[in-house]
mmCIF file of C-alpha atoms in Angstrom:
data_model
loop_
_atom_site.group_PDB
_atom_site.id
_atom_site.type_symbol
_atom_site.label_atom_id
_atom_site.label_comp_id
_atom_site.label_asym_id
_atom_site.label_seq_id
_atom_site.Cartn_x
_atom_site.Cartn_y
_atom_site.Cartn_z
ATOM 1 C CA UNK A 29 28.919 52.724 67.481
ATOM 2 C CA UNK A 30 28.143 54.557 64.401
ATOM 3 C CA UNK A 31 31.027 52.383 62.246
ATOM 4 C CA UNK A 32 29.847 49.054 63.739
ATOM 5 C CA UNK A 33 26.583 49.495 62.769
ATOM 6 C CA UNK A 34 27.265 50.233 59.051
ATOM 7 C CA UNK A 35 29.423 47.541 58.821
ATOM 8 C CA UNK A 36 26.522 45.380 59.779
ATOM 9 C CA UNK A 37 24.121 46.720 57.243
ATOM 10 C CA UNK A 38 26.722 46.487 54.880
ATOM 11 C CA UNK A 39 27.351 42.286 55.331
ATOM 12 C CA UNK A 40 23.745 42.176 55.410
ATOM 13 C CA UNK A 41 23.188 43.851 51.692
ATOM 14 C CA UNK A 42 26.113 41.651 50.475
ATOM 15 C CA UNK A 43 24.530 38.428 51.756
ATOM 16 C CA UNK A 44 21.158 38.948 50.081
ATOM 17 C CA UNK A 45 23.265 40.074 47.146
ATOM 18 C CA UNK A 46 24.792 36.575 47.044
ATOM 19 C CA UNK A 47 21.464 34.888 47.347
ATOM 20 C CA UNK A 48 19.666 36.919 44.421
ATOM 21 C CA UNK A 49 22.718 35.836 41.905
ATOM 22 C CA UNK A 50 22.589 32.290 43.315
ATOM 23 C CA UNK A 51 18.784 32.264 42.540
ATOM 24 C CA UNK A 52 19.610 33.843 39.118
ATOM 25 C CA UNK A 53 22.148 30.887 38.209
ATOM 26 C CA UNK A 54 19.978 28.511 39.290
ATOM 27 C CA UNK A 55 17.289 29.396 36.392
ATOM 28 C CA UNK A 56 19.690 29.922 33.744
ATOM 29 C CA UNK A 57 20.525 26.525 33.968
ATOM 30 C CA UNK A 58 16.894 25.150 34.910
ATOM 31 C CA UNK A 59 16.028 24.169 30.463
ATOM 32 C CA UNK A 60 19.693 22.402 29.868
ATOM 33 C CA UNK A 61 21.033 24.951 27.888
ATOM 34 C CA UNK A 62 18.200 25.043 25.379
ATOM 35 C CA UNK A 63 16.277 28.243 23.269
ATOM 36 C CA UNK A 64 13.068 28.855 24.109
ATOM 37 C CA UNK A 65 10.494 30.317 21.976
ATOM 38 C CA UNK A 66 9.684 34.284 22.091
ATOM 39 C CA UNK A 67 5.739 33.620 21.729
ATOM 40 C CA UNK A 68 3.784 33.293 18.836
ATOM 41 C CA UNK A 69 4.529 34.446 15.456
ATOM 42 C CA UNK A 70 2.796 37.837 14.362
ATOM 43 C CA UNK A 71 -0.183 36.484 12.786
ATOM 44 C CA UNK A 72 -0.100 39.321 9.651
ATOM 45 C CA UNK A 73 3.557 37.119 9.019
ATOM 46 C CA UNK A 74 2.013 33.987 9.225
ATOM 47 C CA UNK A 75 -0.598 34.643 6.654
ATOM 48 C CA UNK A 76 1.892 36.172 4.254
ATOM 49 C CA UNK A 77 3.934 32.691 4.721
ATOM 50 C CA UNK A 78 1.132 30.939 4.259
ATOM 51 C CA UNK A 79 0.088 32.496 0.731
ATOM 52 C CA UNK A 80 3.642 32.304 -0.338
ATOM 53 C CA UNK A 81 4.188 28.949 0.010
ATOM 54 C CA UNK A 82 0.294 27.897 -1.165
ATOM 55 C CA UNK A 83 1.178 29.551 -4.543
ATOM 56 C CA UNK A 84 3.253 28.197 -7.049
ATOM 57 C CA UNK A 85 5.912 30.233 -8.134
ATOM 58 C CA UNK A 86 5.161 32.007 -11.559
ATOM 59 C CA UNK A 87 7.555 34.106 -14.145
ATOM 60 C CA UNK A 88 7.852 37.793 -15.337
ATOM 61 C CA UNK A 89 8.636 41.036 -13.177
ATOM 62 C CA UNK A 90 6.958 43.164 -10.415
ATOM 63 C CA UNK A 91 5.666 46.309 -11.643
ATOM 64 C CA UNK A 92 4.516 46.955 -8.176
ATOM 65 C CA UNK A 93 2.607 45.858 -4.860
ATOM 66 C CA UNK A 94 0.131 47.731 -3.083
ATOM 67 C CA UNK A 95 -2.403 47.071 -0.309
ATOM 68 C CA UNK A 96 -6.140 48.412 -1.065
ATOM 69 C CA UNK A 97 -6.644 49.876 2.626
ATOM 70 C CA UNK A 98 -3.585 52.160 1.726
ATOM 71 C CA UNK A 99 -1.868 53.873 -0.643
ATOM 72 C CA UNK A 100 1.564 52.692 -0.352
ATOM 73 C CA UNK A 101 3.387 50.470 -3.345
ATOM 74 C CA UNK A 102 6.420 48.600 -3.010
ATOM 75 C CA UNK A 103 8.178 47.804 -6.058
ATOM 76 C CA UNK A 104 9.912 44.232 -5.581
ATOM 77 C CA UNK A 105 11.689 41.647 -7.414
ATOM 78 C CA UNK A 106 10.380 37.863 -7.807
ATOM 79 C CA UNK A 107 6.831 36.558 -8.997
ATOM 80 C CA UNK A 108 4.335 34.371 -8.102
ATOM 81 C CA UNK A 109 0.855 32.882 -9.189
ATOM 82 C CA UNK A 110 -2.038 31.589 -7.450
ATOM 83 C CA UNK A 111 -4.234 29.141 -8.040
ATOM 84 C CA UNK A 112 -7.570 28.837 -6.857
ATOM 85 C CA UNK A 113 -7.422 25.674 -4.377
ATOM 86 C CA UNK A 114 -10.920 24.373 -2.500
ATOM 87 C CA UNK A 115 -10.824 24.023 1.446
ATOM 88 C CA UNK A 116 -13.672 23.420 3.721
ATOM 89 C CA UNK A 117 -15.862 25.830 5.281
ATOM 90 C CA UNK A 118 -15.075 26.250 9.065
ATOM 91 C CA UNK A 119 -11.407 25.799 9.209
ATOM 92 C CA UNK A 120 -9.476 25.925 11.956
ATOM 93 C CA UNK A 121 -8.464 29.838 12.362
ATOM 94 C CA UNK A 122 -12.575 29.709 13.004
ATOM 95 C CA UNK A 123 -13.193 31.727 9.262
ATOM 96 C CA UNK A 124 -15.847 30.611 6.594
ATOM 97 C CA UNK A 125 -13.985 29.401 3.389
ATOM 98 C CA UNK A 126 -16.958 28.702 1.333
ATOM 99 C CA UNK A 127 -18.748 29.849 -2.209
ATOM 100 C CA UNK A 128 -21.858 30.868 -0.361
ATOM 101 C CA UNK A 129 -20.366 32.917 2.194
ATOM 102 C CA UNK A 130 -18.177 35.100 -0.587
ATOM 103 C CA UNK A 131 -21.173 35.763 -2.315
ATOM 104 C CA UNK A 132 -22.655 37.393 0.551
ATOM 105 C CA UNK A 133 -19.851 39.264 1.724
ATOM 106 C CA UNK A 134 -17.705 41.727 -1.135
ATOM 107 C CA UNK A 135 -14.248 41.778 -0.116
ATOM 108 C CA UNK A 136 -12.621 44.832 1.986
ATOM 109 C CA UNK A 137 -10.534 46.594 0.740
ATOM 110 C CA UNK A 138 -7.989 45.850 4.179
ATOM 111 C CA UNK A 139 -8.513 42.444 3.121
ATOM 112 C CA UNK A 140 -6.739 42.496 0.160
ATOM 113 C CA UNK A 141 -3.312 43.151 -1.616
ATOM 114 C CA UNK A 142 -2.805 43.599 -5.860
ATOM 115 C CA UNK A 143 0.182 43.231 -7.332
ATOM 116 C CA UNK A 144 0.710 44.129 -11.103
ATOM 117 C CA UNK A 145 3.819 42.278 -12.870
ATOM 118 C CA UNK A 146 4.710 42.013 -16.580
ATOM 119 C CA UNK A 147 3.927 38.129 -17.817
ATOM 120 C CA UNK A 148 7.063 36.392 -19.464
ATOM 121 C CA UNK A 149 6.572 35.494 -22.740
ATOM 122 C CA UNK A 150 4.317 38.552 -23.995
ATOM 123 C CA UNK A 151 5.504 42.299 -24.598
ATOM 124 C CA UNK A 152 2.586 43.609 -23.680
ATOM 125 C CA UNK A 153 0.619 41.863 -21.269
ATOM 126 C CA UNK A 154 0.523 42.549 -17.447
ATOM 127 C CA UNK A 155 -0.753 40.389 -14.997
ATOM 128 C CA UNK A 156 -3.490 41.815 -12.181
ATOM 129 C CA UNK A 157 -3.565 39.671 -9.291
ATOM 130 C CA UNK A 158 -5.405 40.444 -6.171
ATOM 131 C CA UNK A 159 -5.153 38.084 -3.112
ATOM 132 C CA UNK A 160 -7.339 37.446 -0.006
ATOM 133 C CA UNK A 161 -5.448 37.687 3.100
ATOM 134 C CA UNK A 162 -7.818 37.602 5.335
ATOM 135 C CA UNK A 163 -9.421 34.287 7.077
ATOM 136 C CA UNK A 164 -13.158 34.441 5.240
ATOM 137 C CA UNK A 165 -13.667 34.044 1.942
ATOM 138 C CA UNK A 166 -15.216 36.793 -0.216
ATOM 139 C CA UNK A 167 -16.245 38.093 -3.490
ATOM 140 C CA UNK A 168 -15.154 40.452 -5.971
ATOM 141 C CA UNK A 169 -16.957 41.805 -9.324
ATOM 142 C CA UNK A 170 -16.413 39.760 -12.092
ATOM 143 C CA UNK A 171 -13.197 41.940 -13.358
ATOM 144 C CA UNK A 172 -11.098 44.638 -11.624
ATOM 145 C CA UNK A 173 -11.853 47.954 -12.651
ATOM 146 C CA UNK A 174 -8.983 49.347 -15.055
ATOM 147 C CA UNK A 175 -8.149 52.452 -16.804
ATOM 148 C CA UNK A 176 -4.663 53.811 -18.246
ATOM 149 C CA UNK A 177 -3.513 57.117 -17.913
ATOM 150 C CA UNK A 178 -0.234 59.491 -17.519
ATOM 151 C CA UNK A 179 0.729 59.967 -13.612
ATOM 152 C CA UNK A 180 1.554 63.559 -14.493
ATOM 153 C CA UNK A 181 -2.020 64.552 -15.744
ATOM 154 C CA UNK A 182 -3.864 66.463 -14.108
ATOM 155 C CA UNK A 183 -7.375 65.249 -15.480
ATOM 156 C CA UNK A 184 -8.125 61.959 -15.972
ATOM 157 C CA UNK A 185 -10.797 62.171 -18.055
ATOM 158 C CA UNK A 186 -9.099 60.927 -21.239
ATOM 159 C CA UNK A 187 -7.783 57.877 -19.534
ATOM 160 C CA UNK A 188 -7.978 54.622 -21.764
ATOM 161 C CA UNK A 189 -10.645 51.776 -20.928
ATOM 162 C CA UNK A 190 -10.091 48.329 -21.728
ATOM 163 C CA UNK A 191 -12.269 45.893 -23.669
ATOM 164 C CA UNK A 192 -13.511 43.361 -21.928
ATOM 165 C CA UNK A 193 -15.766 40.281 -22.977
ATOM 166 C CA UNK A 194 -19.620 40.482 -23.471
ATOM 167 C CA UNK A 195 -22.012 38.120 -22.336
ATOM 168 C CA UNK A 196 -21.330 38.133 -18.692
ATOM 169 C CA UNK A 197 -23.345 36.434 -16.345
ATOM 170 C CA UNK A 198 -24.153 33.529 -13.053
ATOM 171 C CA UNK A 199 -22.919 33.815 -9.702
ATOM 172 C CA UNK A 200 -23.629 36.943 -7.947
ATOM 173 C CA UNK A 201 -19.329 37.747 -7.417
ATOM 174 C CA UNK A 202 -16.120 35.431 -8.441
ATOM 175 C CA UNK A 203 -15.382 34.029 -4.669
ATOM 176 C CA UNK A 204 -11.760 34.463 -3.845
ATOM 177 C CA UNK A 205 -10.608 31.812 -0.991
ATOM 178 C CA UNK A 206 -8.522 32.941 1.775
ATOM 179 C CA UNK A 207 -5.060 32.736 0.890
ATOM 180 C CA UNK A 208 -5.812 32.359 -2.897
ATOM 181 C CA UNK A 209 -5.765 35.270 -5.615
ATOM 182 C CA UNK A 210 -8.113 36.400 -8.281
ATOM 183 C CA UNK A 211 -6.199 37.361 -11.383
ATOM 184 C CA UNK A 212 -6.915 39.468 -14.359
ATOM 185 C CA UNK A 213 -4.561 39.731 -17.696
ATOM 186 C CA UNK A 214 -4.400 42.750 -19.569
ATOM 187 C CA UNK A 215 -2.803 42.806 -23.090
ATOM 188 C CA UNK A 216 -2.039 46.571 -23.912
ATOM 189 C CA UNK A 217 -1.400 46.633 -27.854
ATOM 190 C CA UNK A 218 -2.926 42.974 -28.453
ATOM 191 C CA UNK A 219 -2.243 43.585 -32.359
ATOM 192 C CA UNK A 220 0.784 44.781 -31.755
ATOM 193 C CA UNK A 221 0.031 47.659 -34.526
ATOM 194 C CA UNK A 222 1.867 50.240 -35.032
ATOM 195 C CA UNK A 223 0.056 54.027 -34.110
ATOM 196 C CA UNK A 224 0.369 52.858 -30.447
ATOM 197 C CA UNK A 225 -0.104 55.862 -27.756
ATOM 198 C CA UNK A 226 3.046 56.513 -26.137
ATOM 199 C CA UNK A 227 1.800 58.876 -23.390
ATOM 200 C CA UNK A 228 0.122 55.943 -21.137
ATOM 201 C CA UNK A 229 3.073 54.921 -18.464
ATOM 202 C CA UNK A 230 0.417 54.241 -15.204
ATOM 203 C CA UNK A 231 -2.198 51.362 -14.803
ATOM 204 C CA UNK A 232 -4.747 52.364 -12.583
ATOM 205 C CA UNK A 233 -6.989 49.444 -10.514
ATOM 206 C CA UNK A 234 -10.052 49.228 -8.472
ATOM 207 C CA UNK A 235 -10.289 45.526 -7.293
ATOM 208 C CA UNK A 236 -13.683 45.626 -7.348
ATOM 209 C CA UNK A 237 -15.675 48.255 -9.179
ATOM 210 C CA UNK A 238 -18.874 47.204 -8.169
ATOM 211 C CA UNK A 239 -18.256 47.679 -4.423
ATOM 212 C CA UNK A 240 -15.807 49.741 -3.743
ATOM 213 C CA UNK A 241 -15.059 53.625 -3.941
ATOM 214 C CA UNK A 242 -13.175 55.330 -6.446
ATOM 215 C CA UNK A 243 -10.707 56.356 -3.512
ATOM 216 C CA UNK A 244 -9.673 53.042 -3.360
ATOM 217 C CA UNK A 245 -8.099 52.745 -6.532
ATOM 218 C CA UNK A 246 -4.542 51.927 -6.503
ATOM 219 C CA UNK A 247 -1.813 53.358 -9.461
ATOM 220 C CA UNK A 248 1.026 51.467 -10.756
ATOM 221 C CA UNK A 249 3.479 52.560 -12.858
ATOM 222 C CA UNK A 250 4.248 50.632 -16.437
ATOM 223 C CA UNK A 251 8.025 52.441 -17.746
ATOM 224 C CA UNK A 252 8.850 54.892 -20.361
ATOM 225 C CA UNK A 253 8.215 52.946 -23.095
ATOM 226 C CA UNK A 254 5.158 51.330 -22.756
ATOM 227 C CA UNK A 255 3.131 51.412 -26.249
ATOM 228 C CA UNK A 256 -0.843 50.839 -25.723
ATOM 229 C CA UNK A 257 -3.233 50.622 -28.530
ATOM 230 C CA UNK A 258 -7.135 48.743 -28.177
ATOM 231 C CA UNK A 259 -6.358 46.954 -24.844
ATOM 232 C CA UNK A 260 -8.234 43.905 -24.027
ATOM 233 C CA UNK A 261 -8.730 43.031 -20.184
ATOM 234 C CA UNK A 262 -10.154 39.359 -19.341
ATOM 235 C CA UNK A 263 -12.271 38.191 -15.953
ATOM 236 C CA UNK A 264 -10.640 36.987 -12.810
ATOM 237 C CA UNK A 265 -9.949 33.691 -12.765
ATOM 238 C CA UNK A 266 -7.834 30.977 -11.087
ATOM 239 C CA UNK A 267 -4.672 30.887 -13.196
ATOM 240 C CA UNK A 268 -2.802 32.883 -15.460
ATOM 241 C CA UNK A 269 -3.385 30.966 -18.528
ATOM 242 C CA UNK A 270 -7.292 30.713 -17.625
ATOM 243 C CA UNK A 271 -7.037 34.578 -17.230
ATOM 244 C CA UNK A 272 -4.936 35.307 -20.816
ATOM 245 C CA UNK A 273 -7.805 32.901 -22.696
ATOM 246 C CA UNK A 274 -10.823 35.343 -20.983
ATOM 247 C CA UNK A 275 -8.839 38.139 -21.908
ATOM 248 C CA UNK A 276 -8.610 36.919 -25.963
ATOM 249 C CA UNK A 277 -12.174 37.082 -25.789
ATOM 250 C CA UNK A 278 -12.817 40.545 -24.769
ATOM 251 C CA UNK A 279 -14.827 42.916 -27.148
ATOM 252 C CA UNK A 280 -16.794 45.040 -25.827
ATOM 253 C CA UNK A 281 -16.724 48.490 -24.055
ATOM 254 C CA UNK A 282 -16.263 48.161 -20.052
#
């Protein structure tokens, strides 16, 4: 009696068994044959797509990359420029996009990422650009706070300070759209005289010197044989040739 009544437990498992796979067949053929999505993108990827392909593609080399909430840099290959676009306040990932708004609100430093690249054409000029990735628009002092300096030393003290131009004044911060950059050019021997100090191989930035702490200042690294003698930083602005002409014009201690 025993062997009978396995037997019957065992033709029952294998029937529901058979019913399960039939069921499982059944779905896999339920779309046709076609892909279905996974979900939604990750929304940090979709922004970075989204700057990339707002921005036209510029020339020269990555020094470096670097996110203000952190301290990490990653040194890439490949350029790119921004330039400042307009857009309409209230847009549909629900942020504010407008003038008014970035005045009010300094940029965080999780909202942003600076890169620092040499810009083709000039032996001694670096470009500083500093994009908004998140969805509201903000503001930024008028020009990222820069000094340069030897990674090795211990006191930083004797760290160089650009010139920058005089005269500055109007809107309470430069607003910096979402998905658009502020950018800065430094020029690091504009003479190009000789008598150059040879022991300056990091560029140090603060996006914003007005707001934000001295902890958040990021360090980038400029080679072995950079050559830095009365360097001249200009104001953010929207392109890189608006940012080298404010940069000509600097003259005064910042």
């Amino acid at each position: 009696m025993r062997t009978i009544h396995s037997r019957k437990r065992t033709a029952a498992f294998g029937a529901a068994v058979t019913a399960v796979l039939a069921l499982a067949l059944t779905a896999c053929g339920g779309d046709g044959g076609g892909t279905k999505s996974a979900g939604p993108a990750d929304s940090s990827s979709a922004g970075a797509a989204s700057a990339g392909s707002s921005q036209p593609a510029g020339s020269g080399e990555d020094t470096g990359t670097a996110t203000t909430g952190g301290s990490a840099k990653t040194v890439t290959s490949g350029t790119s420029t921004s330039k400042g676009g307009t857009s309409k306040s209230g847009t549909a990932t629900g942020g504010d996009t407008s003038d008014g708004y970035a005045y009010e609100h300094p940029c965080r430093s999780e909202d942003l990422s600076v890169r620092v690249y040499a810009r083709e054409g000039s032996a001694t000029q670096h470009v500083i650009e500093v994009n908004n990735t998140g969805a509201n628009a903000c503001g930024l002092s008028y020009f990222p706070r820069v000094s340069l300096g030897s990674e090795s030393a211990k006191d930083h003290s004797g760290d160089i300070r650009p010139l920058i131009p005089s005269g500055l004044g109007g809107a309470p911060a430069y607003p910096v759209k979402p998905k658009n950059a502020a950018i800065a050019v430094i020029d690091l021997n504009p003479s190009g005289a000789s008598g150059a100090l040879t022991w300056i191989n990091e560029l140090n930035v603060l996006a914003d010197g007005d707001h934000m702490p001295n902890a958040e200042q990021l360090n980038f690294p400029l080679g072995p044989d950079v050559k830095v003698l009365d360097p001249k930083l200009g104001l953010y602005r929207g392109t890189i040739a608006e940012a080298v002409n404010s940069m000509k014009q600097a003259d005064s201690k910042s």
